[in-house]
Tab-separated table of C-alpha atoms in Angstrom:
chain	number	residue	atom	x	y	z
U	1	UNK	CA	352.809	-20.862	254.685
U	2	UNK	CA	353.496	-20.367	258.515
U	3	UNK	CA	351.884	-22.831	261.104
U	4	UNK	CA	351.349	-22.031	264.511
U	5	UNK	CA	351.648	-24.348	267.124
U	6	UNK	CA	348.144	-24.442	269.078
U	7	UNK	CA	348.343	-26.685	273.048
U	8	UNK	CA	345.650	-29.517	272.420
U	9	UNK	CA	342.550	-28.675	274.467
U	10	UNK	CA	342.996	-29.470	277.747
U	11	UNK	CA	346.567	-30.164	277.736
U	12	UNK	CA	348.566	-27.762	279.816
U	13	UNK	CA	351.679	-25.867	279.176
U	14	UNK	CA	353.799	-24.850	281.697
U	15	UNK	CA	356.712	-23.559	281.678
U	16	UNK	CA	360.068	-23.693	284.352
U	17	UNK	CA	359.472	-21.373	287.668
U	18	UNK	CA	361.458	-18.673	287.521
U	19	UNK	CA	361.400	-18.042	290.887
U	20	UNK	CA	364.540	-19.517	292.545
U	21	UNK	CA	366.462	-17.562	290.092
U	22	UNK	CA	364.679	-14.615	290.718
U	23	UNK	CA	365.255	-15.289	294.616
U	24	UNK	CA	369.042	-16.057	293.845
U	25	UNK	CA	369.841	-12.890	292.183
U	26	UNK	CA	368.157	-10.630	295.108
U	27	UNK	CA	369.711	-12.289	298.034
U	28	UNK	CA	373.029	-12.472	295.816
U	29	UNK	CA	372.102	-8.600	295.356
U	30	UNK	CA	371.215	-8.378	298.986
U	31	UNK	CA	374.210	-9.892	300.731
U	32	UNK	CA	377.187	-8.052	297.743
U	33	UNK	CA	375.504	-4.888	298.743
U	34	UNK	CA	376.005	-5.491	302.565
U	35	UNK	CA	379.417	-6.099	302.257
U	36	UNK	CA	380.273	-3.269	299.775
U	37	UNK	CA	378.610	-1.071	302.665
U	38	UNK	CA	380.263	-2.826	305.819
U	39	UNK	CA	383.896	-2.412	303.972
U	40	UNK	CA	382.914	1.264	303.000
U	41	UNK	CA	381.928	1.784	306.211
U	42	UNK	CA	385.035	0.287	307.901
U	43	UNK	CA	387.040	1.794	305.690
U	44	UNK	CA	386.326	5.071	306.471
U	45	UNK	CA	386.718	4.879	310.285
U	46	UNK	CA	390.375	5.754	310.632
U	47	UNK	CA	390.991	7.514	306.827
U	48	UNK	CA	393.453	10.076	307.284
U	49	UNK	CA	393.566	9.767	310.686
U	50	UNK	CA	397.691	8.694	310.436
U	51	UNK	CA	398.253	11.170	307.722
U	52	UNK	CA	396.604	14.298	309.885
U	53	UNK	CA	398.879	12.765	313.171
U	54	UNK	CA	401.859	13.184	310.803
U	55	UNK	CA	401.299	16.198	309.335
U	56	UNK	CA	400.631	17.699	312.781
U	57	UNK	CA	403.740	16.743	314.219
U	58	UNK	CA	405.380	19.151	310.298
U	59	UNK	CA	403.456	21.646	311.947
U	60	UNK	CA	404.968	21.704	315.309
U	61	UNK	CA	408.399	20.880	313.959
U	62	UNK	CA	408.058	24.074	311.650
U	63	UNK	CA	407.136	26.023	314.404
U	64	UNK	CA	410.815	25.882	315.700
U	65	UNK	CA	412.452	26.060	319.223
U	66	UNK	CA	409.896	26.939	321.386
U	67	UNK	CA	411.663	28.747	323.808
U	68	UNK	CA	412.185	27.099	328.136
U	69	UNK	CA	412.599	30.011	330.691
U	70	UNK	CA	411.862	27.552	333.288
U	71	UNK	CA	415.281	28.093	334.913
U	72	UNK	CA	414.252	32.170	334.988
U	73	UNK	CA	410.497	31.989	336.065
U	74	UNK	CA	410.210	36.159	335.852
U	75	UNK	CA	411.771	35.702	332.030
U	76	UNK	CA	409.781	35.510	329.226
U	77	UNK	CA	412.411	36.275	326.827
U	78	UNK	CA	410.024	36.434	323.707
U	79	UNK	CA	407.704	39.207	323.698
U	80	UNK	CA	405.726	38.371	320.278
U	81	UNK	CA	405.948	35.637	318.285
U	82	UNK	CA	405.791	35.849	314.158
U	83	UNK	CA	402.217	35.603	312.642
U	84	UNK	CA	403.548	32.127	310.976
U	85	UNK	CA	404.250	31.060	314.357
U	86	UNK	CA	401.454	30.953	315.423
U	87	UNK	CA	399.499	30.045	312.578
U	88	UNK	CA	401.775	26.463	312.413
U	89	UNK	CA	400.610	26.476	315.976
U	90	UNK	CA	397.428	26.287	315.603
U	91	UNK	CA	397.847	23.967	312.200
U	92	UNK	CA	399.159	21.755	314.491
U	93	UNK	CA	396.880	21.240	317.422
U	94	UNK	CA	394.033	21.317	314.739
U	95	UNK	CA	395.324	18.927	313.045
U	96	UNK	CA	396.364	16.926	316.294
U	97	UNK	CA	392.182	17.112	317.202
U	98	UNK	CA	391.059	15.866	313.451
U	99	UNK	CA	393.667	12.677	314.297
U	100	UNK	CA	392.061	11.701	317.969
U	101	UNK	CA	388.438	12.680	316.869
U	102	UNK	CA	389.006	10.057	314.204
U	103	UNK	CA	391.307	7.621	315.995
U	104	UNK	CA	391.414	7.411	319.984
U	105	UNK	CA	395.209	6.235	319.279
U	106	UNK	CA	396.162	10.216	318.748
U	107	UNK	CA	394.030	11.356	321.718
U	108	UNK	CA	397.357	11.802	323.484
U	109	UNK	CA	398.989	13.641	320.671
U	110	UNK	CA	396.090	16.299	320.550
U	111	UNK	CA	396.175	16.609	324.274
U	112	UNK	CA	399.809	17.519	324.336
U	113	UNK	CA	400.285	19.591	321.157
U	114	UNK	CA	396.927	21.504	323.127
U	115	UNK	CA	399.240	21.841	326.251
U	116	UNK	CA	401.992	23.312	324.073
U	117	UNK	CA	399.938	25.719	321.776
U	118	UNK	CA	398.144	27.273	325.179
U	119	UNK	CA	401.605	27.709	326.440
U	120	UNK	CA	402.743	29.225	323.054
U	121	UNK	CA	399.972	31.297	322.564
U	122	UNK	CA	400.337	32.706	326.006
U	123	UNK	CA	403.752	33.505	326.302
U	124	UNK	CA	404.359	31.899	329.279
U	125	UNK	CA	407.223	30.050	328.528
U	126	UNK	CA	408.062	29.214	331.680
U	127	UNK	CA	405.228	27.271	332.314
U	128	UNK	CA	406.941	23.535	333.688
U	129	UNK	CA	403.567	21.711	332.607
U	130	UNK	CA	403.716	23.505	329.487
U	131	UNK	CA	407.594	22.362	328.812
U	132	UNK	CA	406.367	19.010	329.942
U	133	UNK	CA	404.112	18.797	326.808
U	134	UNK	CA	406.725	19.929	324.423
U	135	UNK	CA	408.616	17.043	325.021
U	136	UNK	CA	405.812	14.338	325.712
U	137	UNK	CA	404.597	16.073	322.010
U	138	UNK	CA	407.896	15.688	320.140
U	139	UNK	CA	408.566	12.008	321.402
U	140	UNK	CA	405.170	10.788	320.329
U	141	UNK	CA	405.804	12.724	316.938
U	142	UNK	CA	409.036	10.497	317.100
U	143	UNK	CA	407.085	7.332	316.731
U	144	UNK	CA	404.558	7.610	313.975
């Protein structure tokens, strides 16, 4: 035969709060999820920034000798480029922009790769300013 347990009348049964547990676990909750978020967050803010610096600088490396007529400023001695050419070219200084939009630190990279491909893409290799940027490009390529 079972027996069941019945509280005496008038005799209360309480049992242990629950609460601060129940408070515990969502601040615990609360507070793991912030910091998950804030490290995702941070995390994120330069990602790939380094790697699309780098691979800009392949780019402009594989583009080759770009040609200085500066010495002969009525000589461009390339007419046309080579469809690859110009397609590194312009790998490069997009590349070059995806770096400083996601890390200032490159904004100087983008701006000179952009000097070189408007000089590239115009044919005006004579341009000094132009020139200029080839070189500030390749020495900041030099330190990543």
């Amino acid at each position: 035969m079972q027996q069941t347990l019945v509280p005496e009348a008038g005799v209360e049964t309480t049992e242990p709060s629950r609460r601060p547990q129940v408070l515990t676990a969502v601040a615990g909750f609360v507070i793991g999820g912030g910091v998950i978020g804030m490290l995702w967050a941070l995390s994120g803010v330069n990602a790939g920034a380094l790697e699309d610096a780098q691979d800009a600088c392949q780019a402009l490396a594989r583009v080759g000798t770009i040609p200085d007529t500066t010495d002969s400023p009525g000589d461009r001695t390339v007419a046309v480029l080579a469809p690859e050419v110009l397609h590194r070219m312009t790998a490069a200084r997009e590349l070059s922009a995806a770096a400083a939009a996601a890390n200032d630190t490159y904004r100087p990279l983008a701006e000179h790769i952009d000097g070189v491909s408007r000089m590239v893409f115009s044919l005006h290799f004579n341009d000094i300013s132009g020139q200029r940027h080839v070189a500030q490009a390749e020495q900041l390529c030099t330190q990543l």
